[in-house]
Coordinates of C-alpha atoms in Angstrom, one line a residue:
X1 CA 0.0 0.0 0.0
X2 CA 1.1 3.5 -0.7
X3 CA 0.4 4.8 2.7
X4 CA 2.6 2.3 4.3
X5 CA 5.7 3.6 2.5
X6 CA 8.2 5.0 5.1
X7 CA 9.1 8.6 4.6
X8 CA 12.5 9.5 3.3
X9 CA 14.9 10.4 6.0
X10 CA 15.1 14.1 6.5
X11 CA 12.4 15.0 4.0
X12 CA 9.5 14.4 6.3
X13 CA 10.2 17.6 8.1
X14 CA 8.0 19.5 5.6
X15 CA 4.4 18.6 4.8
X16 CA 3.5 17.5 1.4
X17 CA 1.7 20.7 0.4
X18 CA 4.8 22.8 1.5
X19 CA 7.5 21.1 -0.6
X20 CA 8.1 24.0 -2.9
X21 CA 10.0 27.2 -2.2
X22 CA 7.8 30.3 -1.8
X23 CA 9.3 33.8 -2.0
X24 CA 9.0 35.5 1.5
X25 CA 7.2 38.9 1.6
X26 CA 10.3 40.7 2.9
X27 CA 12.3 39.4 -0.1
X28 CA 9.5 40.7 -2.5
X29 CA 9.7 44.1 -0.9
X30 CA 13.4 44.4 -1.2
X31 CA 13.4 43.1 -4.7
X32 CA 10.8 45.7 -5.7
X33 CA 13.2 48.6 -4.7
X34 CA 14.2 50.4 -7.9
X35 CA 17.8 49.8 -9.1
X36 CA 19.5 52.6 -10.9
X37 CA 22.9 52.9 -12.5
X38 CA 25.3 55.8 -12.3
X39 CA 23.4 57.7 -15.0
X40 CA 20.1 57.2 -13.0
X41 CA 18.6 54.8 -15.5
X42 CA 16.6 51.9 -14.1
X43 CA 18.2 48.5 -14.7
X44 CA 17.1 44.9 -14.3
X45 CA 17.1 43.8 -10.7
X46 CA 17.9 40.2 -11.3
X47 CA 20.6 39.0 -9.0
X48 CA 23.8 38.9 -11.0
X49 CA 26.9 39.5 -8.8
X50 CA 29.2 39.1 -11.8
X51 CA 27.5 42.1 -13.6
X52 CA 29.2 45.4 -13.0
X53 CA 26.1 47.4 -13.7
X54 CA 24.1 45.4 -11.1
X55 CA 26.9 46.0 -8.6
X56 CA 26.9 49.6 -9.5
X57 CA 23.2 49.8 -8.6
X58 CA 23.8 48.2 -5.2
X59 CA 26.6 50.7 -4.6
X60 CA 24.2 53.6 -5.3
X61 CA 21.7 52.2 -2.8
X62 CA 24.4 51.8 -0.2
X63 CA 25.6 55.4 -0.7
X64 CA 22.3 56.8 0.6
X65 CA 23.3 56.3 4.3
X66 CA 26.7 57.8 3.4
X67 CA 24.9 60.9 2.2
X68 CA 23.0 61.1 5.4
X69 CA 26.3 60.8 7.3
X70 CA 27.6 63.8 5.5
X71 CA 24.5 65.8 6.2
X72 CA 24.5 64.9 9.9
X73 CA 28.2 65.8 10.3
X74 CA 27.7 69.1 8.5
X75 CA 24.7 69.9 10.8
X76 CA 26.9 69.0 13.8
X77 CA 29.6 71.3 12.6
X78 CA 27.2 74.2 12.2
X79 CA 25.8 73.5 15.7
X80 CA 29.3 73.5 17.3
X81 CA 30.1 76.8 15.5
X82 CA 27.0 78.4 17.0
X83 CA 28.0 77.0 20.5
X84 CA 31.4 78.7 20.3
X85 CA 29.7 82.1 20.0
X86 CA 27.1 81.4 22.8
X87 CA 28.4 82.5 26.2
X88 CA 25.1 83.1 27.9
X89 CA 24.8 81.3 31.2
X90 CA 22.2 78.6 31.5
X91 CA 20.0 78.1 34.5
X92 CA 20.2 74.8 36.4
X93 CA 16.8 73.5 35.3
X94 CA 17.8 73.8 31.6
X95 CA 20.9 71.6 32.1
X96 CA 18.8 69.1 34.0
X97 CA 16.4 68.9 31.1
X98 CA 19.3 68.3 28.8
X99 CA 20.6 65.5 31.0
X100 CA 17.1 63.9 31.2
X101 CA 16.8 64.1 27.4
X102 CA 20.3 62.6 27.0
X103 CA 19.5 59.7 29.3
X104 CA 16.2 58.8 27.4
X105 CA 17.9 58.9 24.0
X106 CA 20.8 56.8 25.3
X107 CA 18.4 54.1 26.6
X108 CA 16.7 54.1 23.2
X109 CA 20.0 53.7 21.5
X110 CA 20.8 50.7 23.8
X111 CA 17.5 49.2 22.7
X112 CA 18.4 49.7 19.0
X113 CA 21.8 48.0 19.6
X114 CA 20.1 45.1 21.3
X115 CA 17.9 44.8 18.2
X116 CA 21.1 44.6 16.2
X117 CA 22.4 41.8 18.4
X118 CA 19.2 39.9 17.9
X119 CA 19.3 40.3 14.2
X120 CA 22.9 39.3 14.1
X121 CA 22.0 36.0 15.8
X122 CA 19.2 35.3 13.3
X123 CA 21.5 36.0 10.4
X124 CA 24.2 33.7 12.0
X125 CA 21.7 30.8 12.4
X126 CA 20.4 31.3 8.8
X127 CA 23.9 31.2 7.4
X128 CA 24.8 28.1 9.4
X129 CA 21.7 26.4 8.0
X130 CA 22.8 27.3 4.5
X131 CA 26.3 26.0 5.0
X132 CA 25.0 22.8 6.6
X133 CA 22.6 22.2 3.7
X134 CA 25.4 22.9 1.2
X135 CA 27.5 20.3 2.9
X136 CA 24.7 17.7 2.5
X137 CA 24.3 18.5 -1.2
X138 CA 28.1 18.4 -1.7
X139 CA 28.2 15.0 0.0
X140 CA 25.4 13.7 -2.2
X141 CA 27.1 14.9 -5.4
X142 CA 30.4 13.4 -4.2
X143 CA 28.7 10.1 -3.5
X144 CA 27.3 10.0 -7.0
X145 CA 30.6 10.8 -8.5
X146 CA 32.4 8.2 -6.4
X147 CA 29.9 5.4 -7.0
X148 CA 29.9 6.0 -10.8
X149 CA 33.7 6.0 -10.7
X150 CA 33.7 2.7 -8.8
X151 CA 31.2 1.3 -11.3
X152 CA 33.4 2.4 -14.3
X153 CA 36.5 1.1 -12.7
X154 CA 34.9 -2.3 -11.9
X155 CA 33.5 -2.7 -15.4
X156 CA 36.8 -1.6 -17.1
X157 CA 39.6 -2.8 -14.9
X158 CA 38.1 -6.0 -13.6
X159 CA 35.3 -7.4 -15.7
X160 CA 36.5 -6.3 -19.1
X161 CA 40.1 -7.3 -18.4
X162 CA 39.0 -10.8 -17.3
X163 CA 36.7 -11.2 -20.3
X164 CA 39.6 -10.5 -22.5
X165 CA 41.6 -13.2 -20.8
X166 CA 38.6 -15.6 -21.2
X167 CA 38.5 -14.7 -24.9
X168 CA 42.1 -15.7 -25.4
X169 CA 41.3 -19.0 -23.8
X170 CA 38.3 -19.6 -25.9
X171 CA 40.3 -19.1 -29.1
X172 CA 41.6 -22.6 -28.7
X173 CA 40.4 -25.6 -30.8
X174 CA 37.6 -27.8 -29.6
X175 CA 35.8 -30.8 -31.0
X176 CA 32.3 -29.2 -30.6
X177 CA 32.5 -26.2 -33.0
X178 CA 28.8 -25.3 -32.6
X179 CA 29.2 -25.0 -28.8
X180 CA 32.3 -23.0 -29.3
X181 CA 30.5 -20.5 -31.5
X182 CA 27.7 -20.3 -29.0
X183 CA 30.3 -19.7 -26.2
X184 CA 32.1 -17.0 -28.1
X185 CA 28.8 -15.3 -29.0
X186 CA 27.8 -15.2 -25.3
X187 CA 31.2 -13.8 -24.4
X188 CA 30.9 -11.1 -27.0
X189 CA 27.5 -10.2 -25.8
X190 CA 28.8 -9.9 -22.3
X191 CA 31.6 -7.6 -23.4
X192 CA 29.2 -5.5 -25.4
X193 CA 26.8 -5.1 -22.4
X194 CA 29.8 -4.2 -20.2
X195 CA 30.7 -1.4 -22.6
X196 CA 27.2 -0.1 -22.6
X197 CA 27.0 -0.1 -18.8
X198 CA 30.4 1.7 -18.7
X199 CA 29.4 4.4 -21.1
X200 CA 26.1 5.0 -19.2
X201 CA 28.0 5.4 -15.9
X202 CA 30.4 7.8 -17.6
X203 CA 27.4 9.9 -18.9
X204 CA 26.1 10.1 -15.3
X205 CA 29.4 11.2 -13.8
X206 CA 30.5 13.6 -16.5
X207 CA 28.1 16.5 -15.7
X208 CA 29.1 16.3 -12.0
X209 CA 32.8 16.4 -12.4
X210 CA 33.1 20.2 -12.2
X211 CA 30.3 20.6 -9.7
X212 CA 31.9 21.2 -6.3
X213 CA 31.2 23.7 -3.6
X214 CA 33.7 22.7 -1.1
X215 CA 35.8 25.8 -1.5
X216 CA 32.7 28.0 -1.2
X217 CA 31.7 26.3 2.0
X218 CA 35.1 26.6 3.5
X219 CA 35.3 30.3 2.7
X220 CA 31.8 30.7 4.1
X221 CA 32.7 29.0 7.4
X222 CA 35.8 31.3 7.7
X223 CA 33.9 34.4 6.8
X224 CA 31.1 33.7 9.3
X225 CA 33.7 32.8 12.0
X226 CA 35.0 36.4 11.6
X227 CA 31.7 38.2 10.9
X228 CA 29.6 37.0 13.8
X229 CA 31.9 37.7 16.7
X230 CA 33.2 40.9 15.0
X231 CA 29.7 42.3 14.8
X232 CA 29.0 41.3 18.4
X233 CA 32.2 43.1 19.5
X234 CA 31.3 46.3 17.6
X235 CA 27.9 46.4 19.1
X236 CA 29.3 45.7 22.5
X237 CA 31.6 48.6 22.2
X238 CA 28.6 50.8 21.3
X239 CA 26.9 49.6 24.5
X240 CA 30.0 50.4 26.5
X241 CA 30.1 53.9 25.0
X242 CA 26.4 54.4 25.9
X243 CA 27.2 53.2 29.5
X244 CA 30.0 55.8 29.7
X245 CA 27.6 58.5 28.7
X246 CA 25.0 57.4 31.3
X247 CA 27.7 57.4 34.0
X248 CA 28.8 60.8 32.9
X249 CA 25.2 62.2 33.1
X250 CA 24.6 60.5 36.5
X251 CA 27.9 61.7 38.1
X252 CA 27.8 65.1 36.4
X253 CA 31.2 64.2 34.9
X254 CA 32.4 66.7 32.3
X255 CA 35.3 64.4 31.3
X256 CA 33.0 61.5 30.5
X257 CA 30.7 63.7 28.4
X258 CA 33.7 65.1 26.5
X259 CA 35.0 61.6 25.9
X260 CA 31.6 60.6 24.5
X261 CA 31.6 63.6 22.2
X262 CA 34.9 62.5 20.6
X263 CA 34.1 58.7 20.5
X264 CA 30.5 59.4 19.5
X265 CA 31.6 61.0 16.2
X266 CA 33.4 57.7 15.3
X267 CA 30.3 55.7 16.4
X268 CA 28.1 57.9 14.2
X269 CA 30.3 57.4 11.2
X270 CA 30.6 53.7 11.7
X271 CA 26.8 53.3 12.2
X272 CA 26.0 55.1 9.0
X273 CA 28.6 53.1 7.1
X274 CA 27.2 49.9 8.4
X275 CA 23.7 51.0 7.4
X276 CA 24.9 51.4 3.8
X277 CA 26.5 48.0 3.9
X278 CA 23.4 46.3 5.3
X279 CA 21.1 48.1 2.9
X280 CA 23.0 47.0 -0.2
X281 CA 23.4 43.5 1.2
X282 CA 19.7 43.2 2.1
X283 CA 18.7 44.3 -1.4
X284 CA 21.1 41.8 -3.0
X285 CA 19.8 38.9 -0.8
X286 CA 16.3 40.0 -1.6
X287 CA 17.0 39.8 -5.3
X288 CA 18.6 36.4 -4.9
X289 CA 15.7 35.1 -2.9
X290 CA 13.2 36.2 -5.5
X291 CA 14.4 33.3 -7.8
X292 CA 17.3 31.3 -6.3
X293 CA 16.9 28.5 -8.8
X294 CA 17.6 30.9 -11.7
X295 CA 20.8 32.1 -10.1
X296 CA 21.9 28.5 -9.6
X297 CA 21.3 27.7 -13.3
X298 CA 23.1 30.8 -14.3
X299 CA 26.1 30.0 -12.1
X300 CA 26.3 26.3 -12.9
X301 CA 29.2 24.9 -14.9
X302 CA 28.8 24.5 -18.7
X303 CA 28.9 20.7 -18.3
X304 CA 25.9 20.7 -16.1
X305 CA 22.6 20.9 -18.1
X306 CA 20.0 23.3 -16.7
X307 CA 17.4 20.5 -16.7
X308 CA 19.3 18.7 -14.0
X309 CA 19.4 21.7 -11.7
X310 CA 15.7 22.5 -12.3
X311 CA 14.8 18.9 -11.5
X312 CA 16.5 19.0 -8.1
X313 CA 15.4 22.5 -7.2
X314 CA 11.7 21.9 -8.1
X315 CA 11.5 18.1 -7.6
X316 CA 8.2 18.1 -9.6
X317 CA 6.5 14.9 -10.5
X318 CA 6.0 16.2 -14.0
X319 CA 9.7 16.3 -14.5
X320 CA 11.6 13.1 -15.2
X321 CA 14.9 12.3 -13.6
X322 CA 17.6 13.2 -16.1
X323 CA 19.7 10.3 -14.9
X324 CA 16.9 7.7 -15.1
X325 CA 17.5 6.8 -18.7
X326 CA 21.2 6.3 -18.3
X327 CA 20.6 4.3 -15.1
X328 CA 18.1 2.1 -16.9
X329 CA 20.5 1.5 -19.7
X330 CA 23.2 0.6 -17.4
X331 CA 21.0 -1.7 -15.3
X332 CA 19.7 -3.5 -18.4
X333 CA 23.2 -3.9 -19.7
X334 CA 24.4 -5.4 -16.4
X335 CA 21.4 -7.8 -16.4
X336 CA 22.1 -8.9 -20.0
X337 CA 25.8 -9.4 -19.1
X338 CA 24.8 -11.5 -16.1
X339 CA 22.6 -13.7 -18.3
X340 CA 25.3 -14.0 -21.0
X341 CA 27.8 -15.1 -18.3
X342 CA 25.4 -17.8 -17.2
X343 CA 25.7 -19.3 -20.7
X344 CA 29.4 -18.9 -20.6
X345 CA 29.6 -20.5 -17.2
X346 CA 27.6 -23.6 -18.5
X347 CA 29.5 -24.2 -21.8
X348 CA 33.1 -23.2 -21.1
X349 CA 33.8 -25.8 -18.4
X350 CA 32.6 -28.6 -20.7
X351 CA 34.7 -27.4 -23.7
X352 CA 37.8 -26.4 -21.7
X353 CA 38.0 -28.7 -18.8
X354 CA 41.7 -28.3 -18.0
X355 CA 41.8 -24.5 -18.4
X356 CA 41.1 -23.7 -14.8
X357 CA 38.2 -21.4 -15.6
X358 CA 36.5 -21.7 -12.2
X359 CA 38.2 -18.8 -10.4
X360 CA 37.9 -16.5 -13.4
X361 CA 34.3 -17.2 -14.0
X362 CA 33.5 -16.8 -10.3
X363 CA 35.4 -13.5 -10.2
X364 CA 33.5 -12.1 -13.2
X365 CA 30.1 -13.1 -11.7
X366 CA 31.0 -11.5 -8.4
X367 CA 32.0 -8.3 -10.0
X368 CA 28.7 -8.2 -12.0
X369 CA 26.8 -8.6 -8.7
X370 CA 28.9 -5.7 -7.3
X371 CA 27.9 -3.5 -10.2
X372 CA 24.2 -4.4 -9.7
X373 CA 24.5 -3.3 -6.0
X374 CA 26.2 0.0 -7.1
X375 CA 23.4 0.7 -9.6
X376 CA 20.9 0.2 -6.8
X377 CA 22.7 2.7 -4.6
X378 CA 22.9 5.1 -7.5
X379 CA 19.2 4.9 -8.1
X380 CA 18.6 6.1 -4.5
X381 CA 21.3 8.7 -4.6
X382 CA 20.1 10.5 -7.8
X383 CA 16.5 10.8 -6.4
X384 CA 15.5 14.4 -6.1
X385 CA 13.9 14.4 -2.7
X386 CA 17.0 14.3 -0.5
X387 CA 18.7 17.1 -2.5
X388 CA 15.5 19.1 -2.8
X389 CA 15.1 19.0 1.0
X390 CA 18.6 20.4 1.4
X391 CA 17.8 23.1 -1.2
X392 CA 14.7 24.1 0.7
X393 CA 16.6 24.2 4.0
X394 CA 19.2 26.5 2.4
X395 CA 16.8 28.8 0.8
X396 CA 14.6 29.1 3.8
X397 CA 17.5 29.6 6.1
X398 CA 18.8 32.4 4.0
X399 CA 15.7 34.0 2.7
X400 CA 13.5 33.7 5.9
X401 CA 15.6 33.7 9.0
X402 CA 18.8 35.1 7.6
X403 CA 17.2 37.9 5.6
X404 CA 15.0 38.9 8.5
X405 CA 18.1 39.1 10.7
X406 CA 19.9 41.2 8.1
X407 CA 16.9 43.6 7.9
X408 CA 16.8 43.9 11.7
X409 CA 20.5 44.8 11.7
X410 CA 19.8 47.4 9.0
X411 CA 17.0 48.9 11.1
X412 CA 19.1 48.8 14.2
X413 CA 22.1 50.4 12.6
X414 CA 19.9 53.1 11.0
X415 CA 18.2 53.9 14.3
X416 CA 21.5 53.8 16.2
X417 CA 23.1 56.2 13.7
X418 CA 20.2 58.7 14.2
X419 CA 20.1 58.3 17.9
X420 CA 23.9 58.6 18.2
X421 CA 23.8 61.8 16.1
X422 CA 21.2 63.3 18.5
X423 CA 23.2 62.1 21.5
X424 CA 26.4 63.8 20.2
X425 CA 24.4 67.0 19.6
X426 CA 22.8 67.0 23.1
X427 CA 26.0 65.9 24.8
X428 CA 27.9 68.7 23.2
X429 CA 25.2 71.2 24.3
X430 CA 25.4 69.7 27.8
X431 CA 29.1 69.5 28.8
X432 CA 29.7 73.1 27.7
X433 CA 27.5 74.4 30.5
X434 CA 28.6 72.0 33.2
X435 CA 30.8 74.0 35.5
X436 CA 33.3 72.7 38.1
X437 CA 32.8 73.9 41.6
X438 CA 35.2 76.8 42.4
X439 CA 37.8 76.1 45.1
X440 CA 37.1 77.5 48.5
X441 CA 40.0 79.3 50.2
X442 CA 40.0 79.3 54.0
X443 CA 39.0 82.6 55.6
X444 CA 37.7 84.2 52.4
X445 CA 34.5 84.3 50.3
X446 CA 34.2 83.6 46.6
X447 CA 31.5 84.4 44.1
X448 CA 29.2 81.6 42.8
X449 CA 29.1 82.8 39.2
X450 CA 31.5 84.8 37.1
X451 CA 28.8 86.9 35.6
X452 CA 27.4 88.1 38.9
X453 CA 28.9 91.4 40.4
X454 CA 28.8 91.4 44.2
X455 CA 29.0 95.1 44.3
X456 CA 25.7 95.5 42.6
X457 CA 24.1 93.2 45.1
X458 CA 25.3 95.2 48.2
X459 CA 23.0 97.5 50.1
X460 CA 24.0 101.2 50.3
X461 CA 25.1 100.7 53.9
X462 CA 27.4 97.9 52.9
X463 CA 28.9 100.0 50.1
X464 CA 29.5 102.9 52.5
X465 CA 31.1 100.5 55.0
X466 CA 33.4 99.1 52.3
X467 CA 34.4 102.7 51.3
X468 CA 35.4 103.6 54.9
X469 CA 37.2 100.3 55.2
X470 CA 39.4 101.1 52.2
X471 CA 40.1 104.7 53.5
X472 CA 41.2 103.3 56.8
X473 CA 43.5 100.9 55.2
X474 CA 45.0 103.7 53.1
X475 CA 45.7 105.8 56.2
X476 CA 47.3 102.9 58.1
X477 CA 49.3 101.2 55.5
X478 CA 49.7 103.8 52.8
X479 CA 49.0 101.2 50.1
X480 CA 46.4 98.6 49.5
X481 CA 47.7 95.1 49.9
X482 CA 46.2 91.7 49.7
X483 CA 47.7 90.5 53.0
X484 CA 47.5 91.6 56.6
X485 CA 48.3 95.3 57.3
X486 CA 51.1 96.2 59.6
X487 CA 48.7 97.6 62.1
X488 CA 47.2 94.2 62.5
X489 CA 50.4 92.6 63.5
X490 CA 50.4 92.5 67.3
X491 CA 53.0 89.7 67.5
X492 CA 56.0 90.6 69.6
X493 CA 58.3 89.0 67.0
X494 CA 58.7 91.0 63.9
X495 CA 58.8 88.9 60.7
X496 CA 60.7 90.3 57.8
X497 CA 59.6 90.1 54.2
X498 CA 56.5 91.2 52.5
X499 CA 53.3 91.3 54.5
X500 CA 55.4 90.5 57.7
X501 CA 55.9 86.9 56.7
X502 CA 52.2 86.2 56.4
X503 CA 50.8 84.5 53.3
X504 CA 48.4 86.7 51.3
X505 CA 44.7 86.0 51.5
X506 CA 41.9 87.4 49.6
X507 CA 39.9 90.1 51.3
X508 CA 36.4 89.5 52.4
X509 CA 34.8 91.2 49.4
X510 CA 37.4 90.6 46.7
X511 CA 36.2 88.7 43.6
X512 CA 38.0 85.4 42.9
X513 CA 38.7 84.3 39.3
X514 CA 37.2 81.1 38.1
X515 CA 38.3 79.0 35.2
X516 CA 35.0 79.7 33.5
X517 CA 35.9 83.4 33.2
X518 CA 38.3 82.5 30.5
X519 CA 35.8 80.5 28.4

């Protein structure tokens, strides 16, 4: 019964109504993006990485984030130029609002970076699935090549060589000429069938000789071994940079904010450039996923007919196996050779009793049985279902999970680039107005802000007191000094030197200079 047939190993993972590749929606959207060349003429968006015009269109798409980078850097330059001319003091509440805004944008940037990490993991899993499916296909192709080579070698080096030795023996004279003719005819039929089987095996192996993807898989493994941890490291550095900014905002650290301003420019540049790379790559993968079978046919070696690739990529019941005819020819030839050898094995021992034909005949019959087993294995190997399952795994891994991860990385890098640009702007606006606390000198008073004049804040009585105080000092000391006056020195021991050996201190109402007065 048909329902009792066991499913093919590995192929039962998909239901019967889902055994064909369907273009994902995200691939359709990316493929629908217009492709323009350098002269802004729309070109064909079929995936052709060997076409210079197609690569040119991808480069133009990838240059869009680069243009946004130039615009953002120019805007930041104009902003910094306006900040250099702005010396107005800012109230404390305005700096607090800047810090709150900076914290919120930084948290959003961390969320965007987390989205990039998630997308990087999806892309990594998709590429691993592609490489694993590719190894299965390469193993299947290698198995077919090896089996056909063993079949050819057995037919040529063993069976045919032994049949030639038997032919030399059968050239001898015998009393029964009719039986000899029958024996020689059966031997010739065996040799002819062996030749037919050998040619059929060669026809099966020839298209597969140049079909190898081992180098591609090795390069893919090496590239992914570098790309995945490298992307994680870059995104982790961006997270560390965001953490530095949050610490600087929380601790009111001017140095941390200035450090972020410098490193943030590099992060903005890198994020925009990664956005361009991800955009062009996403569009290219979307073009590939729109019709992956067409790309495989276009990239296949000249020795491999297109009908073979279409048979394995579609595995449609309406298509016949391109190897079936050759396999059938080889199988029929082996069966005919076995029947002919049965006649030879019956007649030759009677005609040539003393020739020692037993071992030779037994060896030829054993090799023919080996060829029959090889043909049975080949029939299972060239079936489309196992290879088609690997093809579906590869295309779905790349065009569903992998492409989704790549688009998430594109969105994440684009969002991070915008948010980092805003963070650099707000950060540059914040650290300029963060002032260090002025040093407090013992026994003296300092002003809280360089723009404030203490004299204007005095009452008329205080101003009159200050005037009389200065006149008294002029009468007592003759000059105005910053130190103690001679009349204040009641010590019995007279100290030589300026100010009687006392260190100068600022007077009670004297304005101290702050580093911000030189800004």
